[in-house]
mmCIF file of C-alpha atoms and ligand atoms in Angstrom:
data_model
loop_
_atom_site.group_PDB
_atom_site.id
_atom_site.type_symbol
_atom_site.label_atom_id
_atom_site.label_comp_id
_atom_site.label_asym_id
_atom_site.label_seq_id
_atom_site.Cartn_x
_atom_site.Cartn_y
_atom_site.Cartn_z
ATOM 1 C CA MET A 1 195.767 86.448 107.256
ATOM 2 C CA THR A 2 193.327 88.714 108.433
ATOM 3 C CA ARG A 3 192.339 87.154 111.742
ATOM 4 C CA SER A 4 189.053 89.512 111.868
ATOM 5 C CA PHE A 5 186.287 87.245 111.213
ATOM 6 C CA ILE A 6 182.777 86.773 112.283
ATOM 7 C CA ALA A 7 180.395 83.927 112.634
ATOM 8 C CA VAL A 8 177.458 82.690 114.468
ATOM 9 C CA ALA A 9 177.595 79.768 116.974
ATOM 10 C CA LEU A 10 174.099 78.999 116.446
ATOM 11 C CA GLY A 11 173.744 79.886 112.990
ATOM 12 C CA LEU A 12 176.729 77.398 111.705
ATOM 13 C CA LEU A 13 175.184 74.284 111.189
ATOM 14 C CA ALA A 14 171.743 75.665 110.681
ATOM 15 C CA LEU A 15 172.955 77.907 107.829
ATOM 16 C CA PRO A 16 175.831 76.205 106.000
ATOM 17 C CA THR A 17 174.984 77.871 102.753
ATOM 18 C CA LEU A 18 175.652 81.249 104.170
ATOM 19 C CA LEU A 19 178.879 80.305 104.982
ATOM 20 C CA ALA A 20 179.947 79.201 101.837
ATOM 21 C CA THR A 21 181.792 82.189 100.635
ATOM 22 C CA PRO A 22 183.858 83.710 103.285
ATOM 23 C CA ALA A 23 184.985 87.031 102.793
ATOM 24 C CA THR A 24 186.923 89.846 104.625
ATOM 25 C CA ALA A 25 185.151 91.139 107.805
ATOM 26 C CA HIS A 26 185.106 94.697 106.631
ATOM 27 C CA GLU A 27 185.367 95.999 103.007
ATOM 28 C CA ALA A 28 187.376 99.206 102.706
ATOM 29 C CA GLU A 29 185.034 102.525 102.448
ATOM 30 C CA ALA A 30 182.025 100.542 103.295
ATOM 31 C CA TRP A 31 179.775 101.948 106.107
ATOM 32 C CA SER A 32 176.569 101.045 107.785
ATOM 33 C CA PHE A 33 174.094 102.781 110.111
ATOM 34 C CA ALA A 34 170.952 101.826 112.230
ATOM 35 C CA ILE A 35 168.629 103.850 114.475
ATOM 36 C CA HIS A 36 165.583 103.169 116.557
ATOM 37 C CA GLY A 37 163.133 105.247 118.231
ATOM 38 C CA GLY A 38 161.683 102.497 120.379
ATOM 39 C CA ALA A 39 159.699 99.459 120.367
ATOM 40 C CA GLY A 40 156.290 98.470 121.429
ATOM 41 C CA THR A 41 152.459 97.805 120.557
ATOM 42 C CA LEU A 42 152.228 99.805 117.474
ATOM 43 C CA SER A 43 149.521 99.158 114.765
ATOM 44 C CA ARG A 44 148.582 101.248 111.720
ATOM 45 C CA GLU A 45 145.051 101.379 112.947
ATOM 46 C CA ASN A 46 145.878 103.019 115.977
ATOM 47 C CA MET A 47 147.864 105.718 114.405
ATOM 48 C CA THR A 48 146.917 108.596 112.237
ATOM 49 C CA PRO A 49 148.444 108.899 108.839
ATOM 50 C CA GLU A 50 149.765 112.426 109.930
ATOM 51 C CA ARG A 51 151.233 110.916 113.136
ATOM 52 C CA GLU A 52 152.865 108.197 110.970
ATOM 53 C CA ALA A 53 154.126 110.738 108.713
ATOM 54 C CA GLU A 54 155.530 112.798 111.560
ATOM 55 C CA TYR A 55 157.451 109.568 112.667
ATOM 56 C CA GLU A 56 158.824 108.811 109.461
ATOM 57 C CA ALA A 57 159.943 112.332 108.837
ATOM 58 C CA ALA A 58 161.908 112.248 112.558
ATOM 59 C CA LEU A 59 163.277 108.968 111.689
ATOM 60 C CA GLN A 60 164.633 110.048 108.215
ATOM 61 C CA GLY A 61 166.130 113.117 109.610
ATOM 62 C CA ALA A 62 168.049 111.311 112.228
ATOM 63 C CA LEU A 63 169.089 108.402 109.820
ATOM 64 C CA ASP A 64 170.173 110.842 107.233
ATOM 65 C CA ALA A 65 172.161 112.878 109.647
ATOM 66 C CA GLY A 66 174.196 109.807 110.798
ATOM 67 C CA ALA A 67 174.468 108.582 107.150
ATOM 68 C CA ALA A 68 175.989 111.978 106.039
ATOM 69 C CA VAL A 69 178.701 111.702 108.653
ATOM 70 C CA LEU A 70 179.659 108.249 107.701
ATOM 71 C CA ARG A 71 179.336 108.872 103.938
ATOM 72 C CA ASP A 72 181.870 111.909 104.322
ATOM 73 C CA GLY A 73 184.150 109.643 106.130
ATOM 74 C CA GLY A 74 183.303 110.520 109.611
ATOM 75 C CA THR A 75 183.737 108.487 112.861
ATOM 76 C CA ALA A 76 180.873 106.025 113.855
ATOM 77 C CA MET A 77 180.785 107.734 117.374
ATOM 78 C CA ASP A 78 180.000 111.134 115.478
ATOM 79 C CA ALA A 79 177.328 109.611 113.250
ATOM 80 C CA VAL A 80 175.664 107.817 116.387
ATOM 81 C CA GLU A 81 175.869 111.153 118.240
ATOM 82 C CA ALA A 82 174.285 113.254 115.349
ATOM 83 C CA ALA A 83 171.372 111.016 115.070
ATOM 84 C CA ILE A 84 170.889 110.842 118.775
ATOM 85 C CA LEU A 85 171.099 114.520 119.280
ATOM 86 C CA LEU A 86 167.996 114.971 116.877
ATOM 87 C CA MET A 87 166.012 112.423 118.546
ATOM 88 C CA GLU A 88 166.673 113.861 122.103
ATOM 89 C CA ASP A 89 165.143 117.272 120.922
ATOM 90 C CA ASP A 90 162.098 115.851 119.421
ATOM 91 C CA PRO A 91 159.245 115.497 121.916
ATOM 92 C CA LYS A 92 157.958 112.337 120.016
ATOM 93 C CA PHE A 93 160.600 110.184 121.654
ATOM 94 C CA ASN A 94 161.497 109.171 125.289
ATOM 95 C CA ALA A 95 164.762 110.829 125.404
ATOM 96 C CA GLY A 96 165.712 114.287 126.201
ATOM 97 C CA ARG A 97 162.803 116.712 125.599
ATOM 98 C CA GLY A 98 159.477 114.593 125.843
ATOM 99 C CA ALA A 99 160.996 111.940 128.160
ATOM 100 C CA VAL A 100 158.766 109.967 130.409
ATOM 101 C CA PHE A 101 157.903 111.181 133.901
ATOM 102 C CA THR A 102 158.917 109.606 137.285
ATOM 103 C CA TRP A 103 156.353 108.774 139.942
ATOM 104 C CA GLU A 104 157.264 112.034 141.804
ATOM 105 C CA GLY A 105 156.539 113.647 138.521
ATOM 106 C CA ALA A 106 160.047 114.870 137.515
ATOM 107 C CA ASN A 107 162.274 113.508 134.107
ATOM 108 C CA GLU A 108 165.206 111.592 135.101
ATOM 109 C CA LEU A 109 167.425 110.716 131.644
ATOM 110 C CA ASP A 110 169.747 108.189 131.239
ATOM 111 C CA ALA A 111 172.318 107.819 128.203
ATOM 112 C CA ALA A 112 175.281 105.873 127.163
ATOM 113 C CA VAL A 113 177.949 105.522 124.526
ATOM 114 C CA MET A 114 180.309 103.060 123.483
ATOM 115 C CA ASP A 115 183.430 103.001 121.103
ATOM 116 C CA GLY A 116 184.188 99.684 119.404
ATOM 117 C CA ARG A 117 187.662 100.464 118.847
ATOM 118 C CA ASP A 118 189.030 100.103 122.382
ATOM 119 C CA ARG A 119 185.770 99.484 124.030
ATOM 120 C CA THR A 120 185.888 102.946 126.068
ATOM 121 C CA ALA A 121 182.575 103.895 126.914
ATOM 122 C CA GLY A 122 180.567 106.697 128.938
ATOM 123 C CA ALA A 123 177.049 106.343 130.666
ATOM 124 C CA VAL A 124 175.150 108.810 132.775
ATOM 125 C CA THR A 125 171.766 108.193 134.908
ATOM 126 C CA GLY A 126 169.259 110.295 136.618
ATOM 127 C CA ILE A 127 170.104 113.585 134.759
ATOM 128 C CA THR A 128 167.446 116.359 135.234
ATOM 129 C CA ALA A 129 169.237 119.299 133.943
ATOM 130 C CA VAL A 130 171.453 118.567 131.050
ATOM 131 C CA LYS A 131 169.788 119.172 127.532
ATOM 132 C CA ASN A 132 171.318 116.296 125.707
ATOM 133 C CA PRO A 133 172.645 113.398 127.902
ATOM 134 C CA ILE A 134 174.152 111.712 124.720
ATOM 135 C CA LEU A 135 176.872 114.708 124.762
ATOM 136 C CA LEU A 136 177.522 114.014 128.799
ATOM 137 C CA ALA A 137 178.005 110.340 128.054
ATOM 138 C CA ARG A 138 180.348 110.888 125.736
ATOM 139 C CA ALA A 139 182.193 113.628 127.665
ATOM 140 C CA VAL A 140 182.413 110.914 130.510
ATOM 141 C CA MET A 141 184.046 108.631 127.686
ATOM 142 C CA ARG A 142 186.313 111.242 126.717
ATOM 143 C CA ASP A 143 187.574 112.095 130.124
ATOM 144 C CA GLY A 144 187.953 108.612 130.575
ATOM 145 C CA ARG A 145 188.554 108.447 134.459
ATOM 146 C CA HIS A 146 185.229 106.603 135.049
ATOM 147 C CA VAL A 147 182.601 105.003 133.043
ATOM 148 C CA PHE A 148 179.278 105.880 134.669
ATOM 149 C CA LEU A 149 178.264 108.745 136.554
ATOM 150 C CA SER A 150 175.174 109.620 138.220
ATOM 151 C CA GLY A 151 172.819 112.349 139.301
ATOM 152 C CA ALA A 152 174.041 115.470 141.052
ATOM 153 C CA GLY A 153 177.720 114.369 140.528
ATOM 154 C CA ALA A 154 176.980 113.732 136.565
ATOM 155 C CA GLU A 155 175.358 117.173 136.467
ATOM 156 C CA GLU A 156 178.392 118.774 138.358
ATOM 157 C CA PHE A 157 180.693 117.075 135.991
ATOM 158 C CA ALA A 158 178.547 118.659 133.027
ATOM 159 C CA ARG A 159 179.006 122.036 134.487
ATOM 160 C CA GLU A 160 182.634 121.692 134.421
ATOM 161 C CA ARG A 161 182.591 120.753 130.837
ATOM 162 C CA GLU A 162 180.213 123.451 129.735
ATOM 163 C CA ILE A 163 177.901 121.081 128.308
ATOM 164 C CA GLU A 164 174.314 122.924 128.000
ATOM 165 C CA THR A 165 171.979 122.637 130.737
ATOM 166 C CA VAL A 166 168.240 123.722 130.857
ATOM 167 C CA ALA A 167 165.498 124.122 133.363
ATOM 168 C CA PRO A 168 163.499 120.824 134.179
ATOM 169 C CA GLU A 169 160.573 122.126 132.240
ATOM 170 C CA TRP A 170 162.407 121.660 129.022
ATOM 171 C CA PHE A 171 161.657 117.991 129.090
ATOM 172 C CA GLN A 172 158.272 118.342 130.199
ATOM 173 C CA THR A 173 155.449 117.413 127.540
ATOM 174 C CA ALA A 174 151.439 117.311 128.257
ATOM 175 C CA PRO A 175 151.093 113.575 126.739
ATOM 176 C CA ARG A 176 154.100 112.327 128.867
ATOM 177 C CA ARG A 177 152.362 114.034 132.263
ATOM 178 C CA GLU A 178 148.959 112.757 131.051
ATOM 179 C CA ALA A 179 150.515 109.341 130.947
ATOM 180 C CA LEU A 180 151.789 109.473 134.507
ATOM 181 C CA GLU A 181 148.330 110.809 135.631
ATOM 182 C CA ARG A 182 146.299 108.002 133.703
ATOM 183 C CA MET A 183 148.722 105.414 135.371
ATOM 184 C CA LYS A 184 148.216 106.669 138.937
ATOM 185 C CA ALA A 185 144.218 107.089 138.732
ATOM 186 C CA ASP A 186 143.878 103.885 136.737
ATOM 187 C CA GLN A 187 146.519 102.054 138.716
ATOM 188 C CA LEU A 188 148.038 100.900 135.499
ATOM 189 C CA SER A 189 151.681 99.512 134.777
ATOM 190 C CA ALA A 190 154.278 101.381 132.996
ATOM 191 C CA TYR A 191 153.672 98.850 130.256
ATOM 192 C CA ASP A 192 149.936 99.233 129.965
ATOM 193 C CA VAL A 193 150.139 103.171 129.947
ATOM 194 C CA ASP A 194 153.126 103.409 127.524
ATOM 195 C CA HIS A 195 152.465 100.927 124.935
ATOM 196 C CA LYS A 196 155.587 101.683 123.431
ATOM 197 C CA PHE A 197 159.162 102.375 124.398
ATOM 198 C CA GLY A 198 160.368 105.502 122.970
ATOM 199 C CA THR A 199 163.836 105.060 123.803
ATOM 200 C CA VAL A 200 166.364 106.219 121.039
ATOM 201 C CA GLY A 201 169.491 104.517 119.943
ATOM 202 C CA ALA A 202 172.092 104.410 117.121
ATOM 203 C CA VAL A 203 174.818 101.879 116.059
ATOM 204 C CA ALA A 204 177.167 102.727 113.375
ATOM 205 C CA LEU A 205 180.355 101.238 111.118
ATOM 206 C CA ASP A 206 182.562 103.731 109.666
ATOM 207 C CA GLN A 207 184.663 103.389 106.621
ATOM 208 C CA ALA A 208 187.791 102.733 108.955
ATOM 209 C CA GLY A 209 186.019 99.619 110.095
ATOM 210 C CA ASN A 210 185.041 100.984 113.441
ATOM 211 C CA LEU A 211 182.006 100.279 115.620
ATOM 212 C CA ALA A 212 179.968 102.599 117.950
ATOM 213 C CA ALA A 213 176.809 102.624 119.755
ATOM 214 C CA GLY A 214 174.610 104.799 121.729
ATOM 215 C CA THR A 215 171.123 104.884 123.653
ATOM 216 C CA SER A 216 169.409 107.450 125.202
ATOM 217 C CA THR A 217 166.093 107.295 127.230
ATOM 218 C CA GLY A 218 163.794 108.909 129.897
ATOM 219 C CA GLY A 219 163.423 105.421 131.305
ATOM 220 C CA MET A 220 159.609 104.229 132.040
ATOM 221 C CA THR A 221 156.766 106.149 133.089
ATOM 222 C CA GLY A 222 156.336 106.294 136.817
ATOM 223 C CA LYS A 223 159.824 104.769 137.581
ATOM 224 C CA ARG A 224 160.720 105.252 141.171
ATOM 225 C CA TRP A 225 163.313 104.796 143.884
ATOM 226 C CA GLY A 226 166.099 106.144 141.533
ATOM 227 C CA ARG A 227 165.330 103.143 139.032
ATOM 228 C CA ILE A 228 167.757 102.666 136.315
ATOM 229 C CA GLY A 229 166.989 101.169 133.133
ATOM 230 C CA ASP A 230 169.263 98.910 130.739
ATOM 231 C CA ALA A 231 169.955 101.914 128.393
ATOM 232 C CA PRO A 232 172.732 103.532 130.304
ATOM 233 C CA ILE A 233 174.157 100.041 131.340
ATOM 234 C CA ILE A 234 177.258 98.838 129.462
ATOM 235 C CA GLY A 235 176.460 95.545 128.250
ATOM 236 C CA ALA A 236 172.712 95.632 129.070
ATOM 237 C CA GLY A 237 171.119 98.342 126.377
ATOM 238 C CA THR A 238 174.190 99.579 124.986
ATOM 239 C CA TYR A 239 177.489 97.725 123.677
ATOM 240 C CA ALA A 240 180.205 98.217 120.953
ATOM 241 C CA ASP A 241 183.121 95.613 120.024
ATOM 242 C CA ASN A 242 184.985 96.117 116.533
ATOM 243 C CA ARG A 243 185.653 92.224 116.927
ATOM 244 C CA SER A 244 181.654 91.429 116.844
ATOM 245 C CA CYS A 245 179.111 94.176 116.596
ATOM 246 C CA ALA A 246 177.446 97.105 118.319
ATOM 247 C CA VAL A 247 173.894 97.094 119.824
ATOM 248 C CA SER A 248 171.461 99.808 120.976
ATOM 249 C CA ALA A 249 168.145 98.039 122.732
ATOM 250 C CA THR A 250 165.159 99.284 123.694
ATOM 251 C CA GLY A 251 162.262 97.701 125.714
ATOM 252 C CA ALA A 252 161.586 96.396 129.330
ATOM 253 C CA GLY A 253 164.684 97.430 130.678
ATOM 254 C CA GLU A 254 164.635 95.124 133.535
ATOM 255 C CA TYR A 255 164.702 91.985 131.376
ATOM 256 C CA PHE A 256 167.526 93.468 129.299
ATOM 257 C CA ILE A 257 169.612 93.679 132.157
ATOM 258 C CA ARG A 258 169.003 90.383 133.449
ATOM 259 C CA VAL A 259 169.856 88.906 129.925
ATOM 260 C CA GLY A 260 172.754 91.332 129.384
ATOM 261 C CA VAL A 261 171.514 91.629 125.864
ATOM 262 C CA ALA A 262 173.801 93.990 124.139
ATOM 263 C CA GLN A 263 176.977 92.374 125.360
ATOM 264 C CA GLU A 264 175.302 88.758 125.026
ATOM 265 C CA ILE A 265 174.744 89.381 121.259
ATOM 266 C CA CYS A 266 178.435 90.713 120.621
ATOM 267 C CA THR A 267 179.960 87.698 122.836
ATOM 268 C CA ARG A 268 178.165 85.008 120.689
ATOM 269 C CA LEU A 269 179.391 86.535 117.539
ATOM 270 C CA ARG A 270 182.844 86.825 118.768
ATOM 271 C CA LEU A 271 183.284 83.405 120.078
ATOM 272 C CA ALA A 272 181.537 82.128 116.858
ATOM 273 C CA GLY A 273 184.381 83.749 115.206
ATOM 274 C CA ASP A 274 186.896 82.130 117.426
ATOM 275 C CA THR A 275 185.399 78.600 116.939
ATOM 276 C CA ALA A 276 185.763 79.230 113.179
ATOM 277 C CA LEU A 277 189.410 80.210 113.441
ATOM 278 C CA GLU A 278 190.051 77.402 115.493
ATOM 279 C CA GLU A 279 188.617 75.035 113.049
ATOM 280 C CA PHE A 280 190.522 76.298 110.210
ATOM 281 C CA ASP A 281 193.822 76.124 112.334
ATOM 282 C CA ASN A 282 193.151 72.509 113.039
ATOM 283 C CA GLY A 283 192.584 71.642 109.625
ATOM 284 C CA GLN A 284 189.123 70.906 109.869
ATOM 285 C CA SER A 285 187.794 73.752 107.738
ATOM 286 C CA GLU A 286 188.888 75.903 104.546
ATOM 287 C CA GLY A 287 188.389 79.456 103.644
ATOM 288 C CA GLY A 288 191.088 81.203 105.817
ATOM 289 C CA GLY A 289 189.225 80.958 109.059
ATOM 290 C CA GLU A 290 187.255 84.188 107.870
ATOM 291 C CA ILE A 291 183.596 84.187 107.963
ATOM 292 C CA THR A 292 181.409 87.045 106.683
ATOM 293 C CA LEU A 293 178.824 88.246 109.059
ATOM 294 C CA THR A 294 175.861 88.317 106.895
ATOM 295 C CA ASP A 295 172.456 90.142 107.810
ATOM 296 C CA ALA A 296 171.030 86.530 108.337
ATOM 297 C CA LEU A 297 173.753 85.290 110.749
ATOM 298 C CA VAL A 298 173.405 88.394 112.588
ATOM 299 C CA GLU A 299 169.773 88.402 112.542
ATOM 300 C CA ASN A 300 169.944 84.758 113.748
ATOM 301 C CA VAL A 301 172.025 85.653 116.972
ATOM 302 C CA ALA A 302 170.096 88.688 117.700
ATOM 303 C CA ASP A 303 166.851 86.668 117.550
ATOM 304 C CA ALA A 304 167.902 83.916 119.612
ATOM 305 C CA VAL A 305 169.034 86.721 122.594
ATOM 306 C CA MET A 306 165.444 88.509 122.074
ATOM 307 C CA ALA A 307 163.821 85.141 122.678
ATOM 308 C CA GLU A 308 165.758 84.646 125.911
ATOM 309 C CA VAL A 309 164.120 88.304 126.879
ATOM 310 C CA LYS A 310 160.777 86.943 125.817
ATOM 311 C CA GLU A 311 161.234 83.736 127.766
ATOM 312 C CA LEU A 312 161.788 85.757 130.957
ATOM 313 C CA GLY A 313 158.467 87.762 129.998
ATOM 314 C CA GLY A 314 160.046 91.034 128.569
ATOM 315 C CA ASP A 315 159.483 92.817 125.194
ATOM 316 C CA GLY A 316 161.769 95.125 123.384
ATOM 317 C CA GLY A 317 164.129 95.031 120.492
ATOM 318 C CA VAL A 318 167.732 95.798 119.346
ATOM 319 C CA ILE A 319 169.544 97.438 116.305
ATOM 320 C CA VAL A 320 172.905 95.777 115.653
ATOM 321 C CA VAL A 321 175.695 96.523 112.950
ATOM 322 C CA ALA A 322 178.492 94.215 112.326
ATOM 323 C CA PRO A 323 182.020 94.675 110.787
ATOM 324 C CA SER A 324 180.503 92.894 107.588
ATOM 325 C CA GLY A 325 178.242 96.142 107.145
ATOM 326 C CA ALA A 326 175.290 93.917 107.969
ATOM 327 C CA ALA A 327 172.760 96.517 109.836
ATOM 328 C CA VAL A 328 169.906 94.373 111.355
ATOM 329 C CA PHE A 329 166.845 94.869 113.836
ATOM 330 C CA SER A 330 165.389 92.235 115.964
ATOM 331 C CA PHE A 331 162.369 92.860 118.364
ATOM 332 C CA ASN A 332 159.412 90.831 119.800
ATOM 333 C CA THR A 333 156.841 93.609 119.796
ATOM 334 C CA SER A 334 154.260 94.573 117.151
ATOM 335 C CA GLY A 335 156.449 97.492 115.989
ATOM 336 C CA MET A 336 159.897 99.363 116.424
ATOM 337 C CA TYR A 337 160.477 102.776 115.211
ATOM 338 C CA ARG A 338 163.748 101.883 112.892
ATOM 339 C CA GLY A 339 165.996 102.759 110.100
ATOM 340 C CA ARG A 340 168.860 101.780 108.476
ATOM 341 C CA ALA A 341 171.180 103.192 105.766
ATOM 342 C CA THR A 342 174.274 101.459 104.200
ATOM 343 C CA SER A 343 177.199 102.426 101.537
ATOM 344 C CA LYS A 344 175.606 99.659 99.468
ATOM 345 C CA GLY A 345 172.486 101.968 98.843
ATOM 346 C CA VAL A 346 170.050 100.633 101.362
ATOM 347 C CA ASN A 347 168.111 103.684 102.984
ATOM 348 C CA GLU A 348 164.864 102.583 104.765
ATOM 349 C CA ILE A 349 162.654 103.558 107.765
ATOM 350 C CA ALA A 350 159.841 101.460 109.065
ATOM 351 C CA ILE A 351 157.669 101.436 112.047
ATOM 352 C CA PHE A 352 155.494 98.170 112.038
ATOM 353 C CA ALA A 353 156.572 94.705 112.069
ATOM 354 C CA GLU A 354 154.758 93.825 108.752
ATOM 355 C CA ASP A 355 157.000 96.823 107.118
HETATM 356 N N1 LIG E 1 164.867 100.382 127.805
HETATM 357 C C1 LIG E 1 164.247 101.489 128.208
HETATM 358 C C2 LIG E 1 164.343 101.492 129.931
HETATM 359 O O1 LIG E 1 163.957 100.473 130.462
HETATM 360 C C3 LIG E 1 162.800 101.971 128.119
HETATM 361 C C4 LIG E 1 162.583 102.288 126.631
HETATM 362 O O2 LIG E 1 163.313 101.390 125.853
HETATM 363 O O3 LIG E 1 162.089 102.940 126.173
HETATM 364 O O4 LIG E 1 164.530 102.430 130.767
#
């Protein structure tokens, strides 16, 4: 009996009909992919059609890059990397080129990746000269001796690994500098000045049934004192575990760290699966102890965890994929740059909550 199964503790009682037809957790050759380019206060009225089209094209490009890897039988981790690389190089997003400015007028980048097969992970923070922090995070993961490197040490490691470096000017863009200046002049908070979180992330399920997650960001405008957000913190902004799900978050990092959002979602899914198996073993249920993690069930758990973020005062969102192929979004803002594609023919991008 396959003991890979998934369920949702909170959803078990509330959504009995969804559990009526248990199935294997992962169908052979099924793949699934989701990306985000940040959540926030986004409304159609405040965006020109040209700007909207630019974002849509950028999201579609990143989605297609990752989906192509998965369609061709590539790994979930390669798909995550392919999509994030494109978004890091795109100045529209707050990651790599186009990152927000710190209080001192620098760009300090964070990134993380995690492989759901064995929960290996790599993360970097305070990066100022590596063109694509996601590549550095992956190199840390591959090296395996450490999980989380910071600042000068991380950059020394990058040089040793011959990972491309750039001058600090590469990351600087006029709109991001203007945001810092406005923040200082009008004594605004990062939330007032940014309106949206432009962090980028991707989560994937490959044909072999493996999950991976990655997130890359410049953090929040005007951050000080070496502030680190949730994105590079394994368990907060990024997490992947083949037994449950892969998650990448965007939003007010402090709250995501406090809730431990990414791991909390995965843990709830995993424990619900354990409960289902236990009940089957005890003869309390039928169906082989296997439960398909439908989109609705994953959404239910992601929404419950995002509600906790909201309760503490935080805004943002997550993307989640599960072994069943479920690819879902959950966010408590008026929009999130997002996209998803699956082997079942789903291929969509969206920006506003009503889309
Ligand atoms: N979560 C990121 C941080 O707090 C910000 C973002 O999502 O844009 O650093």
